[in-house]
XYZ file of C-alpha atoms in Angstrom:
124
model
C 130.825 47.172 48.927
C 132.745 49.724 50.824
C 133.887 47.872 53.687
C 137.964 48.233 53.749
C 138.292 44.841 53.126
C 136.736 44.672 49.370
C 137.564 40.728 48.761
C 135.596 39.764 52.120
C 132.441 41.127 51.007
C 132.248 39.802 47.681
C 133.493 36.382 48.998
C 130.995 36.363 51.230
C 128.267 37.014 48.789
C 129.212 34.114 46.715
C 129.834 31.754 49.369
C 126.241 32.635 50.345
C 124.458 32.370 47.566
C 126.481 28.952 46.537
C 125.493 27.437 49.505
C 122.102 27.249 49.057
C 121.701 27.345 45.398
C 117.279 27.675 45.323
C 116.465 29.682 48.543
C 119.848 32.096 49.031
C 119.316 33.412 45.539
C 116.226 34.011 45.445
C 116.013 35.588 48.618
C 118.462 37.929 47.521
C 116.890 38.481 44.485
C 113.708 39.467 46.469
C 115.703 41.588 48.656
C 117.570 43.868 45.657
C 113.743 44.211 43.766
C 112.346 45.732 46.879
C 111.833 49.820 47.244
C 114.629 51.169 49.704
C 115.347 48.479 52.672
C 113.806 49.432 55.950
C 115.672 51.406 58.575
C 118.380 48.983 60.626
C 118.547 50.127 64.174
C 121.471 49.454 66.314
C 120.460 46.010 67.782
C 120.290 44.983 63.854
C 123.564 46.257 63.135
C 125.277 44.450 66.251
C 124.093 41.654 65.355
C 125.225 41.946 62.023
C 128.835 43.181 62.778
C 128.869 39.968 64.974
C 127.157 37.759 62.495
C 130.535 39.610 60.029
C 133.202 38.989 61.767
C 132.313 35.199 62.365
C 131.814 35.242 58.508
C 135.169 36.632 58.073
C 136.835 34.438 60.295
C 135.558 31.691 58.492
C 136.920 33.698 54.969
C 140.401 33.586 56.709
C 140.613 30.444 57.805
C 139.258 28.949 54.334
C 141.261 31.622 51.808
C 144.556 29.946 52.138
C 143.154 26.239 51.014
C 140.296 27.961 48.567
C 144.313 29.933 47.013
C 146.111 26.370 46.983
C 143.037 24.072 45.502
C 144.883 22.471 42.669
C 141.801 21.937 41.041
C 138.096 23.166 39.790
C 136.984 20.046 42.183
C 139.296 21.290 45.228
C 138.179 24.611 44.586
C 134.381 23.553 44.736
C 135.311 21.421 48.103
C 136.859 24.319 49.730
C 134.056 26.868 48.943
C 131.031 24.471 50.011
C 132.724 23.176 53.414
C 133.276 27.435 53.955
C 129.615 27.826 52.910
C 128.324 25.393 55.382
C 130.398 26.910 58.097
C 129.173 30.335 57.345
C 125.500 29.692 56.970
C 126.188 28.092 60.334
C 127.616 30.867 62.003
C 125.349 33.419 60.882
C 122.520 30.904 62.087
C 124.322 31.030 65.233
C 124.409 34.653 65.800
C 121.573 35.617 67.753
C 119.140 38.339 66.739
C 119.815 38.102 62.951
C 118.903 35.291 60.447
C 120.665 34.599 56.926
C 118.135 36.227 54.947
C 118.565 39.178 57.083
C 122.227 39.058 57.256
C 121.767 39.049 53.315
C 119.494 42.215 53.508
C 122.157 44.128 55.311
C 124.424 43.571 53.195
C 122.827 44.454 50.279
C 121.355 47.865 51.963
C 125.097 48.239 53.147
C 125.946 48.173 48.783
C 123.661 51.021 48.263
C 124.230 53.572 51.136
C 127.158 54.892 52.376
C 125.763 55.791 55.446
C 124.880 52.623 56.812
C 128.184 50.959 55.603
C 129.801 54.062 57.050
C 128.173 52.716 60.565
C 128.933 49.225 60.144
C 132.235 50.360 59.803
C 132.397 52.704 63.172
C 131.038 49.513 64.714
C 133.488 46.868 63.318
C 136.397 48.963 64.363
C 134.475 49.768 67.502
């Protein structure tokens, strides 16, 4: 992704799709086989950016413990507890949904343009 902060993103994505190892998946998978994603209007987006910056809140606070789990086990721990807290926070967010939050992201991948806005809007 472009965002500035390229280990977020990807993070994010895993965490994700690990947390919900039948439904996240797949709805991503249905997501990235679709024709171009609809147009996101600005209400989307805000909701989104907020949605993000819980997300990456949640990265921060979690990134420390997931960089000092001693083991595969710890590791695992760390990255489910984050996952829950995540999928919780984007649940949280009104005006946006996981599988939405998901379908942003993805569109946000493939064009510039709309990660270019997402951008304006976190720094906004």
């Amino acid at each position: 992704m472009l965002f500035t902060k390229p280990l977020a993103v990807p993070f994010t994505a895993l965490a994700l799709a690990l947390s919900a190892p039948l439904a996240l998946p797949a709805m991503a998978q249905e997501a990235t086989q679709e024709a171009p994603g609809p147009s996101i209007n600005d209400e989307q987006l805000q909701a989104f950016v907020a949605a993000l910056r819980e997300v990456d809140a949640i990265e921060q606070r979690y990134g420390a413990s997931l960089n000092e789990a001693d083991s595969e086990e710890e590791r695992q721990a760390v990255i489910t507890e984050a996952n829950e807290a995540m999928v919780s926070a984007i649940e949280e967010t009104p005006g946006i949904t996981v599988q939405e939050y998901l379908e942003v992201l993805q569109q946000a991948q493939a064009d510039p343009e709309l990660n270019a806005r997402i951008m304006e809007m976190l720094q906004g």
